[in-house]
Amino acid sequence: MSTQSTHSQPNNTQEGFNWRIFGPGILMASAAIGGSHLVSSTQAGAIYGWQLAIMIVLANLFKYPFFRFGTDYVYDTGESLIEGYFKKSKVYLWVYFILSIVSAVISTGAVALLAAVILGFMLPESVGLSNTALSLIVMGVSWVFLIAGHYKLLDGVTKVIMISLTITTIAAVLIAAGKPAVMTEGFIATSPWNLATLGFIVALMGWMPAPLEFAAITSMWTSAKVKADHTTHKQGLLDFNIGYATSAILALFFLALGVFVQYGSGQEIQTAGGAYVGQLISMYTATIGEWSRLLVAFIAFMCMFGTTITCADGYGRANAECWRLLKGESEISNAQVFFWTTYAVVGGLIIITFFTGQLGAMLKFAMVSAFVSAPIFGWLNYSLVKSHQKLSAAMNALTIIGLIFLGGFAVLFLVNLTGLLG
């Protein structure tokens, strides 16, 4: 594996700390810290305590090589994974493109709806806007944001959002750990290790840390970063690893928040996504103080707003790249990016309308569909990178175990689902 892209410029090869090297990894973390963290991880802690921490760790561990391949491939070849799919076989590209077209509207719609619900908690009741109307506002502003600024503007804003959310969440968990909820007398722990809970576990892992198609999307952002700032392979991996680790660690912090504030307290845990948002915000205010309610809601909203922007931008770029390659054009046109970004936004709004009043169901559907498709995206990345470079024995073993883990759980879930429907 090469250690530096041939596209890097000599005047930017210093390996010291440089804030400008961060971008694609932080963008991926921004996309990752959405429903899986704010809702699923916190619910997992509130309902099952620390029991599902192992599943969060395993999901992040076994998805790691497939996400990292996106960064390595750009610096080794100067091309995105999507270009690699095309060169290996048009079949690879078509498989990715079709799955990405579907995922674009499901994922973008799901995170926008969650952002809209959080926005609703921030606004006075007298405003009286429905979640659908608020989703239209979130999507509309996201669309204008992307059309006006695209990568550079997105690159800067996500860093601020990530730092704010990280500091607030760590502070809330540390305070909550000092005064955890008192368990009710006679509390009996609920076990998640049964088929009835399989759907919850699969949904938890589906967006943990992000849908696996984001590996190819991250490679697009990495390619743009290399062209803009001429980062080296070492700098790119530092950015990726810090973003990935931040997302994984924060998932455990959200789990801990649920454990310390709600687990065993006797409080009824709302499983519907929209209803749970109110409980999530109350967790922060119960630990940090009532004064922080609006601030916490704003940070949570900005997190989901950033995720919405990131999804729309990522899927827009990726689908435009697929279309360019299939048409045999030399470069992506602004019109193509505009079309596919608009497709993600409008398609997401249609999905939201279909799931009106069912945020929990929509989030679970999006997370489960992401997990079921994960082995396909994982195999695409592994087969592409393996044919191009020699992987270390450790990375090769981790990748194969990851495919078995993802594929095994996906098959188990589908078999169980078929049994329930039958």
Short mmCIF file of C-alpha atoms in Angstrom, two decimals:
data_model
loop_
_atom_site.label_atom_id
_atom_site.label_comp_id
_atom_site.label_asym_id
_atom_site.label_seq_id
_atom_site.Cartn_x
_atom_site.Cartn_y
_atom_site.Cartn_z
CA MET A 1 0.00 0.00 0.00
CA SER A 2 1.45 3.34 -0.92
CA THR A 3 1.95 5.91 1.80
CA GLN A 4 1.26 9.04 -0.18
CA SER A 5 -0.91 10.05 -3.07
CA THR A 6 0.86 11.03 -6.24
CA HIS A 7 -1.57 13.95 -6.32
CA SER A 8 -0.17 15.51 -3.12
CA GLN A 9 1.84 18.70 -3.44
CA PRO A 10 5.33 19.00 -1.91
CA ASN A 11 4.52 22.20 -0.03
CA ASN A 12 1.79 20.45 1.97
CA THR A 13 3.48 17.22 2.99
CA GLN A 14 4.43 18.31 6.52
CA GLU A 15 3.04 15.68 8.87
CA GLY A 16 2.54 17.96 11.89
CA PHE A 17 -0.89 18.83 13.23
CA ASN A 18 -2.83 21.01 10.84
CA TRP A 19 -6.51 21.80 11.35
CA ARG A 20 -7.01 22.04 7.58
CA ILE A 21 -6.31 18.32 7.05
CA PHE A 22 -9.59 17.44 8.76
CA GLY A 23 -12.67 17.17 6.57
CA PRO A 24 -13.90 13.88 5.10
CA GLY A 25 -13.50 11.98 8.38
CA ILE A 26 -15.41 14.65 10.28
CA LEU A 27 -18.08 14.71 7.58
CA MET A 28 -18.52 10.97 7.93
CA ALA A 29 -18.74 11.30 11.72
CA SER A 30 -21.37 14.00 11.27
CA ALA A 31 -23.39 11.66 9.08
CA ALA A 32 -22.87 8.85 11.60
CA ILE A 33 -24.00 10.71 14.71
CA GLY A 34 -27.69 10.73 13.93
CA GLY A 35 -30.54 8.41 14.76
CA SER A 36 -28.21 5.56 15.75
CA HIS A 37 -26.58 7.70 18.44
CA LEU A 38 -29.22 10.16 19.61
CA VAL A 39 -32.06 7.61 19.66
CA SER A 40 -30.99 3.95 19.34
CA SER A 41 -27.83 4.02 21.47
CA THR A 42 -29.52 5.99 24.26
CA GLN A 43 -32.59 3.73 24.16
CA ALA A 44 -30.32 0.67 24.31
CA GLY A 45 -28.76 1.96 27.52
CA ALA A 46 -32.10 2.98 29.01
CA ILE A 47 -33.76 -0.39 28.34
CA TYR A 48 -30.91 -2.92 28.52
CA GLY A 49 -28.19 -1.16 30.52
CA TRP A 50 -24.65 -2.02 29.41
CA GLN A 51 -25.61 -5.32 27.75
CA LEU A 52 -25.66 -3.99 24.16
CA ALA A 53 -22.36 -2.11 24.47
CA ILE A 54 -20.70 -5.18 22.95
CA MET A 55 -22.88 -4.92 19.83
CA ILE A 56 -21.95 -1.26 19.37
CA VAL A 57 -18.25 -2.15 19.69
CA LEU A 58 -18.52 -5.09 17.28
CA ALA A 59 -20.50 -3.11 14.67
CA ASN A 60 -17.88 -0.35 14.66
CA LEU A 61 -14.99 -2.83 14.65
CA PHE A 62 -16.25 -5.03 11.83
CA LYS A 63 -17.31 -2.12 9.61
CA TYR A 64 -13.98 -0.35 10.06
CA PRO A 65 -12.05 -1.95 7.16
CA PHE A 66 -14.86 -1.30 4.66
CA PHE A 67 -14.94 2.40 5.53
CA ARG A 68 -11.16 2.69 5.62
CA PHE A 69 -10.90 1.18 2.12
CA GLY A 70 -12.57 4.34 0.82
CA THR A 71 -9.75 6.53 2.16
CA ASP A 72 -6.91 4.19 1.20
CA TYR A 73 -8.19 3.71 -2.33
CA VAL A 74 -8.27 7.46 -3.06
CA TYR A 75 -4.69 8.00 -1.93
CA ASP A 76 -3.45 4.88 -3.71
CA THR A 77 -5.13 5.57 -7.05
CA GLY A 78 -6.30 9.18 -7.09
CA GLU A 79 -9.82 7.85 -7.74
CA SER A 80 -12.95 7.32 -5.66
CA LEU A 81 -14.34 3.87 -4.89
CA ILE A 82 -17.14 4.57 -7.34
CA GLU A 83 -14.62 4.99 -10.16
CA GLY A 84 -13.05 1.74 -8.97
CA TYR A 85 -16.40 -0.07 -9.19
CA PHE A 86 -16.76 1.12 -12.78
CA LYS A 87 -13.28 0.02 -13.81
CA LYS A 88 -13.70 -3.40 -12.22
CA SER A 89 -17.11 -4.06 -13.77
CA LYS A 90 -20.20 -2.13 -14.81
CA VAL A 91 -22.16 -4.68 -12.80
CA TYR A 92 -20.44 -3.44 -9.63
CA LEU A 93 -21.35 0.14 -10.47
CA TRP A 94 -24.97 -0.71 -11.27
CA VAL A 95 -25.36 -2.63 -7.98
CA TYR A 96 -24.02 0.34 -6.03
CA PHE A 97 -26.03 2.88 -8.04
CA ILE A 98 -29.37 1.11 -7.62
CA LEU A 99 -28.88 0.61 -3.88
CA SER A 100 -27.68 4.20 -3.50
CA ILE A 101 -30.71 5.61 -5.32
CA VAL A 102 -32.98 3.83 -2.84
CA SER A 103 -30.86 4.67 0.22
CA ALA A 104 -30.68 8.35 -0.73
CA VAL A 105 -34.36 9.03 -0.16
CA ILE A 106 -34.75 6.69 2.84
CA SER A 107 -31.74 7.94 4.81
CA THR A 108 -32.10 11.63 3.93
CA GLY A 109 -35.80 11.56 4.74
CA ALA A 110 -35.28 9.76 8.06
CA VAL A 111 -32.63 12.15 9.41
CA ALA A 112 -34.53 15.22 8.18
CA LEU A 113 -37.68 14.07 9.97
CA LEU A 114 -35.75 13.56 13.21
CA ALA A 115 -34.25 17.05 12.82
CA ALA A 116 -37.76 18.42 12.28
CA VAL A 117 -39.06 16.74 15.46
CA ILE A 118 -36.21 18.26 17.50
CA LEU A 119 -36.90 21.66 15.93
CA GLY A 120 -40.52 21.27 17.03
CA PHE A 121 -39.36 20.95 20.66
CA MET A 122 -37.49 24.24 20.33
CA LEU A 123 -40.40 26.25 18.95
CA PRO A 124 -43.31 27.64 21.03
CA GLU A 125 -46.49 25.56 20.87
CA SER A 126 -48.26 28.58 19.40
CA VAL A 127 -46.29 28.12 16.16
CA GLY A 128 -48.32 24.98 15.48
CA LEU A 129 -46.31 23.63 12.56
CA SER A 130 -46.61 19.92 11.77
CA ASN A 131 -43.58 17.65 11.50
CA THR A 132 -44.13 17.50 7.75
CA ALA A 133 -44.05 21.30 7.50
CA LEU A 134 -40.93 21.47 9.68
CA SER A 135 -39.32 18.76 7.54
CA LEU A 136 -40.01 20.90 4.47
CA ILE A 137 -38.20 23.79 6.15
CA VAL A 138 -35.23 21.60 7.16
CA MET A 139 -34.96 20.08 3.69
CA GLY A 140 -35.41 23.43 1.95
CA VAL A 141 -32.69 25.15 3.98
CA SER A 142 -30.37 22.15 3.51
CA TRP A 143 -30.92 22.25 -0.25
CA VAL A 144 -30.18 26.00 -0.45
CA PHE A 145 -27.12 25.53 1.77
CA LEU A 146 -25.70 22.87 -0.53
CA ILE A 147 -26.52 24.56 -3.81
CA ALA A 148 -24.92 27.79 -2.55
CA GLY A 149 -21.76 26.45 -0.93
CA HIS A 150 -21.19 22.73 -1.43
CA TYR A 151 -18.07 21.11 -0.04
CA LYS A 152 -16.05 24.00 1.41
CA LEU A 153 -18.96 25.43 3.40
CA LEU A 154 -20.04 21.97 4.54
CA ASP A 155 -16.46 21.14 5.55
CA GLY A 156 -16.29 24.10 7.95
CA VAL A 157 -19.72 23.90 9.56
CA THR A 158 -19.54 20.20 10.47
CA LYS A 159 -16.39 20.75 12.55
CA VAL A 160 -18.22 23.25 14.77
CA ILE A 161 -21.26 20.98 15.12
CA MET A 162 -19.15 17.95 16.05
CA ILE A 163 -17.14 19.81 18.70
CA SER A 164 -20.28 21.29 20.31
CA LEU A 165 -22.11 17.95 20.46
CA THR A 166 -19.06 16.09 21.75
CA ILE A 167 -18.40 18.54 24.60
CA THR A 168 -22.07 18.67 25.64
CA THR A 169 -22.54 14.88 25.61
CA ILE A 170 -19.35 14.12 27.52
CA ALA A 171 -20.26 16.76 30.13
CA ALA A 172 -23.77 15.30 30.56
CA VAL A 173 -22.44 11.73 30.95
CA LEU A 174 -19.75 12.69 33.46
CA ILE A 175 -22.28 14.59 35.57
CA ALA A 176 -24.83 11.76 35.31
CA ALA A 177 -22.20 9.19 36.32
CA GLY A 178 -21.73 11.09 39.58
CA LYS A 179 -25.42 10.85 40.45
CA PRO A 180 -26.93 7.91 38.51
CA ALA A 181 -30.64 7.11 38.65
CA VAL A 182 -31.74 5.12 41.69
CA MET A 183 -33.03 1.70 40.64
CA THR A 184 -36.55 0.89 41.73
CA GLU A 185 -36.99 -1.86 44.31
CA GLY A 186 -37.41 -5.27 42.70
CA PHE A 187 -36.12 -4.13 39.30
CA ILE A 188 -35.47 -7.09 36.99
CA ALA A 189 -33.08 -6.57 34.09
CA THR A 190 -34.45 -7.27 30.61
CA SER A 191 -32.31 -9.52 28.43
CA PRO A 192 -31.79 -8.47 24.78
CA TRP A 193 -30.49 -11.91 23.80
CA ASN A 194 -33.58 -13.31 22.13
CA LEU A 195 -35.15 -13.27 18.67
CA ALA A 196 -37.82 -10.80 19.79
CA THR A 197 -35.11 -8.16 20.27
CA LEU A 198 -33.26 -8.99 17.04
CA GLY A 199 -34.98 -6.19 15.11
CA PHE A 200 -33.86 -3.62 17.70
CA ILE A 201 -30.26 -4.90 17.62
CA VAL A 202 -30.14 -4.89 13.81
CA ALA A 203 -31.56 -1.35 13.72
CA LEU A 204 -28.96 -0.27 16.30
CA MET A 205 -26.13 -1.65 14.14
CA GLY A 206 -27.57 -0.50 10.80
CA TRP A 207 -26.42 3.10 11.19
CA MET A 208 -23.52 2.22 13.47
CA PRO A 209 -21.42 4.18 12.72
CA ALA A 210 -23.16 4.97 9.39
CA PRO A 211 -24.76 3.18 6.42
CA LEU A 212 -21.94 1.29 4.69
CA GLU A 213 -22.54 2.99 1.34
CA PHE A 214 -20.99 6.04 3.00
CA ALA A 215 -17.58 4.46 2.44
CA ALA A 216 -17.91 5.31 -1.26
CA ILE A 217 -19.37 8.71 -0.40
CA THR A 218 -16.47 9.41 1.96
CA SER A 219 -14.08 8.54 -0.86
CA MET A 220 -15.75 11.27 -2.94
CA TRP A 221 -15.22 13.81 -0.16
CA THR A 222 -11.62 12.60 0.25
CA SER A 223 -10.99 13.08 -3.45
CA ALA A 224 -12.34 16.64 -3.21
CA LYS A 225 -10.18 17.28 -0.13
CA VAL A 226 -7.02 16.06 -1.88
CA LYS A 227 -7.69 18.36 -4.83
CA ALA A 228 -8.46 21.34 -2.59
CA ASP A 229 -5.81 21.00 0.15
CA HIS A 230 -3.33 18.43 -1.26
CA THR A 231 -3.37 16.28 1.88
CA THR A 232 -1.10 13.24 2.19
CA HIS A 233 -2.15 9.63 2.79
CA LYS A 234 -0.95 9.83 6.39
CA GLN A 235 -2.96 13.00 7.00
CA GLY A 236 -6.00 11.48 5.33
CA LEU A 237 -5.84 8.41 7.56
CA LEU A 238 -5.45 10.61 10.64
CA ASP A 239 -8.60 12.51 9.66
CA PHE A 240 -10.48 9.28 8.95
CA ASN A 241 -9.39 7.50 12.13
CA ILE A 242 -10.18 10.46 14.39
CA GLY A 243 -13.61 10.89 12.82
CA TYR A 244 -14.35 7.17 13.02
CA ALA A 245 -13.12 6.84 16.61
CA THR A 246 -15.08 9.93 17.68
CA SER A 247 -18.28 8.44 16.29
CA ALA A 248 -17.66 5.04 17.94
CA ILE A 249 -16.78 6.51 21.35
CA LEU A 250 -19.72 8.93 21.32
CA ALA A 251 -22.06 6.00 20.64
CA LEU A 252 -20.90 4.48 23.94
CA PHE A 253 -21.33 7.83 25.67
CA PHE A 254 -24.94 8.02 24.46
CA LEU A 255 -25.45 4.47 25.70
CA ALA A 256 -23.99 5.51 29.07
CA LEU A 257 -26.35 8.49 29.24
CA GLY A 258 -29.30 6.13 28.91
CA VAL A 259 -27.83 3.82 31.57
CA PHE A 260 -27.10 6.52 34.13
CA VAL A 261 -30.30 8.54 33.70
CA GLN A 262 -33.06 6.03 32.88
CA TYR A 263 -32.00 2.40 33.33
CA GLY A 264 -33.88 0.75 36.18
CA SER A 265 -35.43 4.05 37.28
CA GLY A 266 -38.99 2.88 36.72
CA GLN A 267 -39.53 5.58 34.11
CA GLU A 268 -41.42 4.35 31.07
CA ILE A 269 -39.07 4.37 28.06
CA GLN A 270 -40.69 5.75 24.95
CA THR A 271 -39.74 3.54 22.01
CA ALA A 272 -41.25 5.80 19.33
CA GLY A 273 -38.53 8.05 17.91
CA GLY A 274 -40.44 11.30 18.19
CA ALA A 275 -41.61 10.72 21.75
CA TYR A 276 -38.12 9.67 22.81
CA VAL A 277 -36.59 12.93 21.60
CA GLY A 278 -38.31 14.70 24.49
CA GLN A 279 -36.90 12.19 26.95
CA LEU A 280 -33.43 12.54 25.43
CA ILE A 281 -33.43 16.32 25.90
CA SER A 282 -34.73 15.85 29.45
CA MET A 283 -31.73 13.58 30.17
CA TYR A 284 -29.36 16.43 29.45
CA THR A 285 -31.34 18.97 31.45
CA ALA A 286 -31.66 16.54 34.39
CA THR A 287 -27.87 16.33 34.61
CA ILE A 288 -26.59 19.70 33.35
CA GLY A 289 -29.52 21.81 34.57
CA GLU A 290 -32.87 23.12 33.33
CA TRP A 291 -31.15 26.23 32.02
CA SER A 292 -29.55 24.10 29.29
CA ARG A 293 -32.79 22.77 27.75
CA LEU A 294 -32.89 25.16 24.79
CA LEU A 295 -29.12 24.98 24.29
CA VAL A 296 -29.12 21.17 24.26
CA ALA A 297 -32.11 21.06 21.92
CA PHE A 298 -30.31 23.47 19.60
CA ILE A 299 -27.12 21.38 19.58
CA ALA A 300 -29.12 18.18 18.97
CA PHE A 301 -30.98 19.92 16.16
CA MET A 302 -27.75 21.18 14.62
CA CYS A 303 -26.37 17.64 14.81
CA MET A 304 -29.34 16.24 12.87
CA PHE A 305 -29.42 19.25 10.56
CA GLY A 306 -25.75 18.64 9.79
CA THR A 307 -26.51 14.97 9.19
CA THR A 308 -29.31 15.94 6.80
CA ILE A 309 -26.99 18.22 4.85
CA THR A 310 -24.26 15.59 4.81
CA CYS A 311 -26.63 12.88 3.54
CA ALA A 312 -28.09 15.06 0.79
CA ASP A 313 -24.61 16.19 -0.30
CA GLY A 314 -23.08 12.73 -0.09
CA TYR A 315 -25.79 10.87 -1.96
CA GLY A 316 -26.06 13.72 -4.47
CA ARG A 317 -22.34 13.55 -5.27
CA ALA A 318 -22.22 9.75 -5.34
CA ASN A 319 -25.23 9.33 -7.62
CA ALA A 320 -24.00 12.09 -9.92
CA GLU A 321 -20.66 10.30 -10.17
CA CYS A 322 -22.38 7.00 -11.00
CA TRP A 323 -24.45 8.70 -13.69
CA ARG A 324 -21.35 10.40 -15.15
CA LEU A 325 -19.48 7.12 -15.43
CA LEU A 326 -22.42 5.28 -16.95
CA LYS A 327 -22.82 8.02 -19.56
CA GLY A 328 -19.07 8.05 -20.30
CA GLU A 329 -18.57 11.73 -19.49
CA SER A 330 -15.18 13.08 -18.39
CA GLU A 331 -16.31 14.96 -15.28
CA ILE A 332 -19.36 15.65 -13.14
CA SER A 333 -21.37 18.64 -14.26
CA ASN A 334 -22.99 21.06 -11.81
CA ALA A 335 -26.32 20.14 -13.38
CA GLN A 336 -25.85 16.48 -12.44
CA VAL A 337 -24.97 17.29 -8.83
CA PHE A 338 -27.92 19.68 -8.69
CA PHE A 339 -30.30 17.02 -10.02
CA TRP A 340 -29.22 14.20 -7.70
CA THR A 341 -29.04 16.44 -4.63
CA THR A 342 -32.54 17.66 -5.41
CA TYR A 343 -33.63 14.04 -5.92
CA ALA A 344 -32.43 13.12 -2.41
CA VAL A 345 -34.24 16.10 -0.89
CA VAL A 346 -37.52 15.77 -2.77
CA GLY A 347 -37.52 11.97 -2.51
CA GLY A 348 -36.87 12.27 1.21
CA LEU A 349 -39.85 14.61 1.59
CA ILE A 350 -42.08 12.10 -0.22
CA ILE A 351 -40.92 9.38 2.17
CA ILE A 352 -41.64 11.68 5.13
CA THR A 353 -45.16 12.30 3.86
CA PHE A 354 -45.67 8.54 3.56
CA PHE A 355 -44.48 8.00 7.14
CA THR A 356 -46.35 10.98 8.63
CA GLY A 357 -46.70 10.47 12.38
CA GLN A 358 -44.47 7.38 12.33
CA LEU A 359 -40.96 8.66 13.01
CA GLY A 360 -40.04 5.58 15.03
CA ALA A 361 -41.15 3.24 12.24
CA MET A 362 -39.33 5.30 9.62
CA LEU A 363 -36.07 5.40 11.57
CA LYS A 364 -36.19 1.66 12.21
CA PHE A 365 -36.96 0.95 8.56
CA ALA A 366 -34.02 3.10 7.43
CA MET A 367 -31.61 1.54 9.92
CA VAL A 368 -32.67 -2.04 9.21
CA SER A 369 -32.48 -1.57 5.42
CA ALA A 370 -28.98 -0.10 5.87
CA PHE A 371 -27.86 -3.15 7.82
CA VAL A 372 -29.35 -5.68 5.41
CA SER A 373 -27.55 -4.03 2.48
CA ALA A 374 -24.26 -3.67 4.41
CA PRO A 375 -22.80 -7.07 3.37
CA ILE A 376 -23.30 -6.14 -0.29
CA PHE A 377 -21.46 -2.84 0.03
CA GLY A 378 -18.80 -4.53 2.17
CA TRP A 379 -18.17 -7.18 -0.47
CA LEU A 380 -17.98 -4.55 -3.23
CA ASN A 381 -15.28 -2.64 -1.34
CA TYR A 382 -13.32 -5.73 -0.31
CA SER A 383 -13.27 -7.33 -3.76
CA LEU A 384 -12.24 -4.03 -5.37
CA VAL A 385 -9.43 -3.17 -2.98
CA LYS A 386 -8.16 -6.76 -2.78
CA SER A 387 -7.80 -6.91 -6.54
CA HIS A 388 -5.80 -3.67 -6.49
CA GLN A 389 -3.47 -4.08 -3.53
CA LYS A 390 -2.17 -6.66 -1.05
CA LEU A 391 -3.85 -6.33 2.32
CA SER A 392 -2.01 -7.15 5.54
CA ALA A 393 -2.91 -10.48 7.14
CA ALA A 394 -4.60 -8.68 10.05
CA MET A 395 -6.70 -6.41 7.82
CA ASN A 396 -7.65 -9.29 5.55
CA ALA A 397 -8.75 -11.40 8.54
CA LEU A 398 -10.74 -8.51 10.05
CA THR A 399 -12.45 -7.93 6.71
CA ILE A 400 -13.46 -11.58 6.26
CA ILE A 401 -14.74 -11.82 9.84
CA GLY A 402 -16.62 -8.57 9.26
CA LEU A 403 -18.34 -9.97 6.18
CA ILE A 404 -19.32 -13.10 8.10
CA PHE A 405 -20.62 -11.00 11.01
CA LEU A 406 -22.65 -8.62 8.82
CA GLY A 407 -23.90 -11.33 6.49
CA GLY A 408 -24.77 -13.72 9.31
CA PHE A 409 -26.85 -11.18 11.20
CA ALA A 410 -28.55 -10.02 8.00
CA VAL A 411 -29.53 -13.60 7.08
CA LEU A 412 -30.68 -14.36 10.64
CA PHE A 413 -32.84 -11.24 10.65
CA LEU A 414 -34.37 -11.97 7.24
CA VAL A 415 -35.08 -15.61 8.15
CA ASN A 416 -36.67 -14.51 11.43
CA LEU A 417 -38.69 -11.82 9.63
CA THR A 418 -39.90 -14.35 7.04
CA GLY A 419 -40.97 -16.66 9.88
CA LEU A 420 -42.91 -13.89 11.58
CA LEU A 421 -44.63 -12.83 8.35
CA GLY A 422 -45.37 -16.47 7.48
#
